[in-house]
PDB file of C-alpha atoms in Angstrom:
ATOM      1  CA  MET A   1       0.000   0.000   0.000  1.00  0.00           C
ATOM      2  CA  ASN A   2       1.587   3.270  -1.150  1.00  0.00           C
ATOM      3  CA  ILE A   3      -0.054   6.207   0.601  1.00  0.00           C
ATOM      4  CA  LYS A   4       1.273   9.348   2.283  1.00  0.00           C
ATOM      5  CA  GLU A   5      -0.454  11.801   4.599  1.00  0.00           C
ATOM      6  CA  HIS A   6      -1.461  15.214   3.309  1.00  0.00           C
ATOM      7  CA  VAL A   7      -0.640  18.390   5.211  1.00  0.00           C
ATOM      8  CA  GLU A   8      -3.456  20.336   6.818  1.00  0.00           C
ATOM      9  CA  LYS A   9      -2.999  23.554   8.786  1.00  0.00           C
ATOM     10  CA  GLY A  10       0.763  23.105   8.852  1.00  0.00           C
ATOM     11  CA  GLN A  11       0.891  19.529  10.121  1.00  0.00           C
ATOM     12  CA  ARG A  12       0.667  15.994   8.746  1.00  0.00           C
ATOM     13  CA  SER A  13      -2.666  14.251   9.063  1.00  0.00           C
ATOM     14  CA  LEU A  14      -2.747  11.055  11.136  1.00  0.00           C
ATOM     15  CA  TYR A  15      -5.201   9.116   8.964  1.00  0.00           C
ATOM     16  CA  VAL A  16      -2.510   6.848   7.476  1.00  0.00           C
ATOM     17  CA  MET A  17      -1.275   5.849  10.938  1.00  0.00           C
ATOM     18  CA  LYS A  18      -4.857   5.197  12.013  1.00  0.00           C
ATOM     19  CA  LEU A  19      -5.426   3.112   8.881  1.00  0.00           C
ATOM     20  CA  ILE A  20      -2.350   0.964   9.597  1.00  0.00           C
ATOM     21  CA  ILE A  21      -3.572   0.297  13.135  1.00  0.00           C
ATOM     22  CA  ALA A  22      -7.068  -0.517  11.859  1.00  0.00           C
ATOM     23  CA  MET A  23      -5.691  -2.882   9.208  1.00  0.00           C
ATOM     24  CA  VAL A  24      -4.073  -4.915  11.989  1.00  0.00           C
ATOM     25  CA  GLU A  25      -6.426  -4.564  14.945  1.00  0.00           C
ATOM     26  CA  GLU A  26      -9.791  -4.452  13.155  1.00  0.00           C
ATOM     27  CA  TYR A  27      -9.302  -6.247   9.838  1.00  0.00           C
ATOM     28  CA  GLY A  28      -6.805  -8.941  10.826  1.00  0.00           C
ATOM     29  CA  TRP A  29      -3.896  -8.115   8.503  1.00  0.00           C
ATOM     30  CA  ARG A  30      -0.289  -8.714   9.542  1.00  0.00           C
ATOM     31  CA  TYR A  31       1.937  -5.625   9.299  1.00  0.00           C
ATOM     32  CA  VAL A  32       5.082  -7.138   7.756  1.00  0.00           C
ATOM     33  CA  ASP A  33       7.197  -4.048   7.145  1.00  0.00           C
ATOM     34  CA  GLU A  34       7.358  -0.418   6.082  1.00  0.00           C
ATOM     35  CA  LEU A  35       9.541   0.350   3.080  1.00  0.00           C
ATOM     36  CA  ILE A  36      10.762   3.752   1.979  1.00  0.00           C
ATOM     37  CA  TRP A  37      10.549   4.744  -1.678  1.00  0.00           C
ATOM     38  CA  THR A  38      12.994   7.595  -2.288  1.00  0.00           C
ATOM     39  CA  LYS A  39      11.986   9.987  -5.059  1.00  0.00           C
ATOM     40  CA  PRO A  40      12.988  13.609  -5.730  1.00  0.00           C
ATOM     41  CA  GLY A  41      10.249  16.038  -4.755  1.00  0.00           C
ATOM     42  CA  LEU A  42       9.385  19.538  -5.913  1.00  0.00           C
ATOM     43  CA  PRO A  43      10.997  22.336  -3.848  1.00  0.00           C
ATOM     44  CA  GLY A  44       7.697  23.923  -2.841  1.00  0.00           C
ATOM     45  CA  GLY A  45       7.219  27.158  -0.919  1.00  0.00           C
ATOM     46  CA  TRP A  46       6.368  25.976   2.585  1.00  0.00           C
ATOM     47  CA  LYS A  47       7.566  27.947   5.593  1.00  0.00           C
ATOM     48  CA  ASN A  48       7.691  25.183   8.186  1.00  0.00           C
ATOM     49  CA  ARG A  49       8.487  21.884   6.472  1.00  0.00           C
ATOM     50  CA  LEU A  50      10.906  20.247   4.046  1.00  0.00           C
ATOM     51  CA  LYS A  51      10.167  19.076   0.523  1.00  0.00           C
ATOM     52  CA  ASN A  52       8.949  15.521   0.012  1.00  0.00           C
ATOM     53  CA  ASP A  53      11.776  13.198  -1.024  1.00  0.00           C
ATOM     54  CA  PHE A  54      10.195   9.866  -0.082  1.00  0.00           C
ATOM     55  CA  GLU A  55       6.940   7.966   0.071  1.00  0.00           C
ATOM     56  CA  PRO A  56       6.175   5.080   2.427  1.00  0.00           C
ATOM     57  CA  VAL A  57       5.124   1.660   1.172  1.00  0.00           C
ATOM     58  CA  PHE A  58       3.287  -0.448   3.751  1.00  0.00           C
ATOM     59  CA  TRP A  59       3.480  -4.227   3.408  1.00  0.00           C
ATOM     60  CA  PHE A  60       0.650  -6.338   4.827  1.00  0.00           C
ATOM     61  CA  ALA A  61       0.023 -10.087   4.717  1.00  0.00           C
ATOM     62  CA  LYS A  62      -2.916 -12.300   5.688  1.00  0.00           C
ATOM     63  CA  SER A  63      -1.038 -14.684   7.986  1.00  0.00           C
ATOM     64  CA  ASP A  64      -0.232 -14.864  11.676  1.00  0.00           C
ATOM     65  CA  ASP A  65       2.333 -17.606  12.353  1.00  0.00           C
ATOM     66  CA  LEU A  66       5.320 -16.965  10.115  1.00  0.00           C
ATOM     67  CA  ALA A  67       8.422 -19.136  10.241  1.00  0.00           C
ATOM     68  CA  MET A  68      11.316 -18.323   7.930  1.00  0.00           C
ATOM     69  CA  VAL A  69      13.451 -20.999   6.311  1.00  0.00           C
ATOM     70  CA  GLU A  70      16.488 -19.969   4.269  1.00  0.00           C
ATOM     71  CA  LEU A  71      18.108 -22.352   1.824  1.00  0.00           C
ATOM     72  CA  GLN A  72      20.741 -21.821  -0.839  1.00  0.00           C
ATOM     73  CA  ILE A  73      21.445 -24.201  -3.704  1.00  0.00           C
ATOM     74  CA  GLU A  74      24.970 -23.355  -4.832  1.00  0.00           C
ATOM     75  CA  GLU A  75      26.702 -24.731  -7.919  1.00  0.00           C
ATOM     76  CA  GLY A  76      30.449 -25.247  -7.818  1.00  0.00           C
ATOM     77  CA  GLU A  77      33.164 -27.763  -8.604  1.00  0.00           C
ATOM     78  CA  GLY A  78      30.731 -29.807 -10.711  1.00  0.00           C
ATOM     79  CA  GLU A  79      28.347 -30.508  -7.848  1.00  0.00           C
ATOM     80  CA  ASN A  80      25.551 -28.824  -5.942  1.00  0.00           C
ATOM     81  CA  LYS A  81      25.675 -28.192  -2.231  1.00  0.00           C
ATOM     82  CA  GLU A  82      23.068 -26.914   0.184  1.00  0.00           C
ATOM     83  CA  GLU A  83      23.878 -24.347   2.841  1.00  0.00           C
ATOM     84  CA  ASN A  84      21.974 -22.340   5.411  1.00  0.00           C
ATOM     85  CA  VAL A  85      22.840 -18.685   4.915  1.00  0.00           C
ATOM     86  CA  VAL A  86      21.938 -15.239   6.143  1.00  0.00           C
ATOM     87  CA  ASP A  87      23.075 -12.787   3.469  1.00  0.00           C
ATOM     88  CA  GLU A  88      23.805 -15.164   0.616  1.00  0.00           C
ATOM     89  CA  TYR A  89      20.720 -17.127  -0.243  1.00  0.00           C
ATOM     90  CA  GLY A  90      18.284 -18.291  -2.884  1.00  0.00           C
ATOM     91  CA  ARG A  91      14.644 -18.708  -1.870  1.00  0.00           C
ATOM     92  CA  VAL A  92      13.169 -17.841   1.494  1.00  0.00           C
ATOM     93  CA  PHE A  93       9.709 -19.152   2.361  1.00  0.00           C
ATOM     94  CA  HIS A  94       7.393 -17.692   4.988  1.00  0.00           C
ATOM     95  CA  PHE A  95       5.114 -20.480   6.218  1.00  0.00           C
ATOM     96  CA  CYS A  96       1.915 -19.884   8.167  1.00  0.00           C
ATOM     97  CA  LYS A  97      -1.063 -21.974   9.271  1.00  0.00           C
ATOM     98  CA  GLN A  98      -3.469 -20.679   6.632  1.00  0.00           C
ATOM     99  CA  GLN A  99      -1.265 -20.151   3.606  1.00  0.00           C
ATOM    100  CA  LYS A 100       2.325 -20.002   2.393  1.00  0.00           C
ATOM    101  CA  ILE A 101       3.886 -16.640   1.561  1.00  0.00           C
ATOM    102  CA  ARG A 102       6.741 -16.900  -0.887  1.00  0.00           C
ATOM    103  CA  PHE A 103       9.739 -14.616  -0.510  1.00  0.00           C
ATOM    104  CA  TYR A 104      12.632 -14.402  -3.022  1.00  0.00           C
ATOM    105  CA  PRO A 105      15.026 -11.665  -1.838  1.00  0.00           C
ATOM    106  CA  LYS A 106      17.753 -12.943  -4.164  1.00  0.00           C
ATOM    107  CA  SER A 107      15.661 -11.645  -7.090  1.00  0.00           C
ATOM    108  CA  VAL A 108      16.021  -8.042  -5.914  1.00  0.00           C
ATOM    109  CA  GLY A 109      19.307  -8.248  -3.989  1.00  0.00           C
ATOM    110  CA  ARG A 110      22.540  -6.818  -5.348  1.00  0.00           C
ATOM    111  CA  ARG A 111      25.720  -8.721  -6.099  1.00  0.00           C
ATOM    112  CA  SER A 112      28.423  -8.140  -3.515  1.00  0.00           C
ATOM    113  CA  LYS A 113      31.976  -9.268  -2.770  1.00  0.00           C
ATOM    114  CA  SER A 114      31.473  -8.935   0.983  1.00  0.00           C
ATOM    115  CA  VAL A 115      28.761 -11.404   1.974  1.00  0.00           C
ATOM    116  CA  ARG A 116      29.152 -13.437   5.159  1.00  0.00           C
ATOM    117  CA  LYS A 117      28.051 -17.073   5.186  1.00  0.00           C
ATOM    118  CA  TYR A 118      26.000 -18.352   8.096  1.00  0.00           C
ATOM    119  CA  THR A 119      27.197 -21.336  10.146  1.00  0.00           C
ATOM    120  CA  PRO A 120      26.251 -22.356  13.699  1.00  0.00           C
ATOM    121  CA  LEU A 121      29.776 -21.407  14.831  1.00  0.00           C
ATOM    122  CA  ASN A 122      29.834 -17.783  13.628  1.00  0.00           C
ATOM    123  CA  ALA A 123      26.219 -16.722  14.264  1.00  0.00           C
ATOM    124  CA  SER A 124      24.755 -15.232  17.411  1.00  0.00           C
ATOM    125  CA  LYS A 125      21.120 -14.373  18.110  1.00  0.00           C
ATOM    126  CA  GLY A 126      20.236 -11.275  20.088  1.00  0.00           C
ATOM    127  CA  ASP A 127      17.330 -10.630  22.454  1.00  0.00           C
ATOM    128  CA  THR A 128      15.262  -9.130  19.625  1.00  0.00           C
ATOM    129  CA  GLY A 129      15.664 -12.197  17.425  1.00  0.00           C
ATOM    130  CA  ASN A 130      18.136 -10.600  15.018  1.00  0.00           C
ATOM    131  CA  ILE A 131      21.077 -12.776  13.971  1.00  0.00           C
ATOM    132  CA  SER A 132      24.614 -11.352  13.793  1.00  0.00           C
ATOM    133  CA  VAL A 133      27.183 -13.141  11.652  1.00  0.00           C
ATOM    134  CA  SER A 134      30.970 -12.799  11.893  1.00  0.00           C
ATOM    135  CA  GLY A 135      33.819 -14.361   9.964  1.00  0.00           C
ATOM    136  CA  PRO A 136      35.260 -14.114   6.437  1.00  0.00           C
ATOM    137  CA  LYS A 137      33.367 -12.562   3.552  1.00  0.00           C
ATOM    138  CA  GLN A 138      32.792 -13.919   0.053  1.00  0.00           C
ATOM    139  CA  LYS A 139      30.960 -13.163  -3.186  1.00  0.00           C
ATOM    140  CA  GLY A 140      27.193 -13.553  -3.193  1.00  0.00           C
ATOM    141  CA  ILE A 141      23.852 -11.767  -3.275  1.00  0.00           C
ATOM    142  CA  ALA A 142      23.508  -9.179  -0.522  1.00  0.00           C
ATOM    143  CA  ARG A 143      20.236  -9.010   1.380  1.00  0.00           C
ATOM    144  CA  PRO A 144      18.091  -6.184  -0.053  1.00  0.00           C
ATOM    145  CA  GLY A 145      17.153  -3.372   2.290  1.00  0.00           C
ATOM    146  CA  ASN A 146      13.787  -1.756   2.916  1.00  0.00           C
ATOM    147  CA  VAL A 147      14.708   1.476   1.112  1.00  0.00           C
ATOM    148  CA  ILE A 148      13.708   1.447  -2.561  1.00  0.00           C
ATOM    149  CA  LYS A 149      15.563   3.966  -4.724  1.00  0.00           C
ATOM    150  CA  LEU A 150      13.515   4.778  -7.823  1.00  0.00           C
ATOM    151  CA  GLN A 151      12.918   7.838  -9.926  1.00  0.00           C
ATOM    152  CA  GLY A 152       9.352   9.093 -10.068  1.00  0.00           C
ATOM    153  CA  ASN A 153       7.281   8.306 -13.105  1.00  0.00           C
ATOM    154  CA  THR A 154       8.513   9.900 -16.350  1.00  0.00           C
ATOM    155  CA  GLU A 155       5.810   8.617 -18.693  1.00  0.00           C
ATOM    156  CA  SER A 156       3.245  11.051 -20.051  1.00  0.00           C
ATOM    157  CA  TRP A 157      -0.187   9.639 -19.199  1.00  0.00           C
ATOM    158  CA  GLU A 158      -3.110  11.623 -17.810  1.00  0.00           C
ATOM    159  CA  HIS A 159      -3.276  10.148 -14.326  1.00  0.00           C
ATOM    160  CA  PRO A 160      -2.826  12.288 -11.174  1.00  0.00           C
ATOM    161  CA  ALA A 161      -0.962   9.722  -9.047  1.00  0.00           C
ATOM    162  CA  MET A 162       0.926   7.478 -11.430  1.00  0.00           C
ATOM    163  CA  TYR A 163       3.875   5.560 -10.015  1.00  0.00           C
ATOM    164  CA  PRO A 164       6.725   3.951 -12.007  1.00  0.00           C
ATOM    165  CA  ALA A 165       6.468   0.299 -13.007  1.00  0.00           C
ATOM    166  CA  GLY A 166       9.691  -0.322 -11.079  1.00  0.00           C
ATOM    167  CA  LEU A 167       7.828  -0.046  -7.764  1.00  0.00           C
ATOM    168  CA  PRO A 168       5.422  -2.978  -8.272  1.00  0.00           C
ATOM    169  CA  GLU A 169       8.211  -4.779 -10.143  1.00  0.00           C
ATOM    170  CA  PHE A 170      10.264  -4.851  -6.915  1.00  0.00           C
ATOM    171  CA  PHE A 171       7.484  -6.609  -5.001  1.00  0.00           C
ATOM    172  CA  ILE A 172       6.549  -8.877  -7.903  1.00  0.00           C
ATOM    173  CA  LYS A 173      10.120 -10.163  -8.158  1.00  0.00           C
ATOM    174  CA  LEU A 174      10.389 -10.380  -4.368  1.00  0.00           C
ATOM    175  CA  THR A 175       7.279 -12.510  -3.822  1.00  0.00           C
ATOM    176  CA  THR A 176       6.504 -14.386  -7.068  1.00  0.00           C
ATOM    177  CA  LEU A 177       8.074 -16.508  -9.792  1.00  0.00           C
ATOM    178  CA  ARG A 178       7.646 -16.399 -13.565  1.00  0.00           C
ATOM    179  CA  GLY A 179       4.187 -17.547 -14.566  1.00  0.00           C
ATOM    180  CA  ASP A 180       2.647 -16.659 -11.192  1.00  0.00           C
ATOM    181  CA  LEU A 181      -0.526 -14.617 -10.846  1.00  0.00           C
ATOM    182  CA  VAL A 182      -0.444 -10.985  -9.646  1.00  0.00           C
ATOM    183  CA  PHE A 183      -3.624  -9.110  -8.647  1.00  0.00           C
ATOM    184  CA  ASP A 184      -3.998  -5.331  -8.357  1.00  0.00           C
ATOM    185  CA  PRO A 185      -7.402  -4.169  -7.020  1.00  0.00           C
ATOM    186  CA  PHE A 186      -6.654  -0.530  -7.926  1.00  0.00           C
ATOM    187  CA  MET A 187      -5.040  -0.603 -11.363  1.00  0.00           C
ATOM    188  CA  GLY A 188      -4.867   3.157 -11.829  1.00  0.00           C
ATOM    189  CA  ALA A 189      -2.615   3.759 -14.830  1.00  0.00           C
ATOM    190  CA  GLY A 190      -1.563   0.116 -15.173  1.00  0.00           C
ATOM    191  CA  SER A 191       1.933   0.175 -13.677  1.00  0.00           C
ATOM    192  CA  THR A 192       1.421  -3.264 -12.115  1.00  0.00           C
ATOM    193  CA  LEU A 193       0.284  -4.674 -15.461  1.00  0.00           C
ATOM    194  CA  VAL A 194       3.404  -3.331 -17.192  1.00  0.00           C
ATOM    195  CA  ALA A 195       5.634  -4.707 -14.422  1.00  0.00           C
ATOM    196  CA  ALA A 196       3.952  -8.110 -14.685  1.00  0.00           C
ATOM    197  CA  GLU A 197       4.489  -8.181 -18.445  1.00  0.00           C
ATOM    198  CA  LYS A 198       8.127  -7.217 -17.993  1.00  0.00           C
ATOM    199  CA  THR A 199       8.747  -9.976 -15.448  1.00  0.00           C
ATOM    200  CA  LYS A 200       6.701 -12.678 -17.257  1.00  0.00           C
ATOM    201  CA  ARG A 201       3.867 -12.852 -14.720  1.00  0.00           C
ATOM    202  CA  ILE A 202       0.107 -13.044 -15.276  1.00  0.00           C
ATOM    203  CA  CYS A 203      -1.739  -9.947 -14.083  1.00  0.00           C
ATOM    204  CA  TYR A 204      -5.404  -9.544 -13.122  1.00  0.00           C
ATOM    205  CA  GLY A 205      -6.789  -6.241 -11.931  1.00  0.00           C
ATOM    206  CA  THR A 206      -9.789  -3.982 -11.457  1.00  0.00           C
ATOM    207  CA  GLU A 207     -10.343  -0.273 -12.093  1.00  0.00           C
ATOM    208  CA  LEU A 208     -13.594   1.654 -11.634  1.00  0.00           C
ATOM    209  CA  GLN A 209     -12.794   4.759 -13.697  1.00  0.00           C
ATOM    210  CA  PRO A 210     -13.371   4.237 -17.464  1.00  0.00           C
ATOM    211  CA  GLN A 211     -10.814   6.909 -18.411  1.00  0.00           C
ATOM    212  CA  TYR A 212      -8.124   5.060 -16.466  1.00  0.00           C
ATOM    213  CA  VAL A 213      -9.094   1.764 -18.079  1.00  0.00           C
ATOM    214  CA  ASP A 214      -8.407   3.439 -21.428  1.00  0.00           C
ATOM    215  CA  ILE A 215      -4.973   4.512 -20.163  1.00  0.00           C
ATOM    216  CA  ILE A 216      -4.225   0.982 -18.923  1.00  0.00           C
ATOM    217  CA  LEU A 217      -5.068  -0.527 -22.304  1.00  0.00           C
ATOM    218  CA  ALA A 218      -3.128   2.104 -24.260  1.00  0.00           C
ATOM    219  CA  ARG A 219      -0.111   1.731 -22.006  1.00  0.00           C
ATOM    220  CA  TRP A 220      -0.168  -2.079 -22.288  1.00  0.00           C
ATOM    221  CA  GLU A 221      -0.464  -1.863 -26.083  1.00  0.00           C
ATOM    222  CA  GLN A 222       2.458   0.553 -26.250  1.00  0.00           C
ATOM    223  CA  PHE A 223       4.624  -1.656 -24.038  1.00  0.00           C
ATOM    224  CA  THR A 224       3.839  -4.970 -25.738  1.00  0.00           C
ATOM    225  CA  GLY A 225       3.201  -3.858 -29.314  1.00  0.00           C
ATOM    226  CA  GLN A 226       0.005  -5.927 -29.248  1.00  0.00           C
ATOM    227  CA  LYS A 227      -3.646  -4.984 -29.614  1.00  0.00           C
ATOM    228  CA  ALA A 228      -5.928  -5.431 -26.605  1.00  0.00           C
ATOM    229  CA  VAL A 229      -9.005  -7.586 -27.232  1.00  0.00           C
ATOM    230  CA  LYS A 230     -12.237  -7.209 -25.279  1.00  0.00           C
ATOM    231  CA  LEU A 231     -13.584 -10.563 -24.096  1.00  0.00           C
ATOM    232  CA  ASP A 232     -17.236 -11.440 -23.589  1.00  0.00           C
ATOM    233  CA  GLY A 233     -17.870 -11.544 -19.857  1.00  0.00           C
ATOM    234  CA  ASN A 234     -20.438 -14.295 -20.276  1.00  0.00           C
TER     235      ASN A 234
END
């Protein structure tokens, strides 16, 4: 959920904070994390506040008993070997009682020459549950952080709050595999659809405003070079 408070009478409104609390306490969602999307803002002419250079992205999940398992399948010396790792890893699965949430941080992590490998001898767990790892470093995929650095949208479509396709692309690559289904209940200008096409996923979505549906179709046609076909709902 990408939403930021407006300013009223010189101060930020609290409705987003209240919504987050309601999502958890009233509607039963699990508040997984808050990510920061950095984007250059307009200077503005405000007397008592700074210009906006970020937007929050709130991550919710419908599960309540998560257990994380990390497993790396590494190829080398003509054979495969399995290792438990912290910063160098392949797939990470979040398991819960109701459903399984898939998590693929390697898909959005960056390559690094200074990744520490986890072993029972060099790992220590703190009171908060965080694991610290010491020892030599090696090449691998570094764990992605919760700050997303993306430029704002540069495409020219008539939508008041259009975000770049790179934003949903980050989450699509993080939580799905090629051929998986992605659903966007608020399609807007179709950024999720474009990101799904780019990453070889299937995208379903809904949009109430007819003018935005036209933008979605035109944007998809421009990106794919194909012609959209209206299907009979019956």
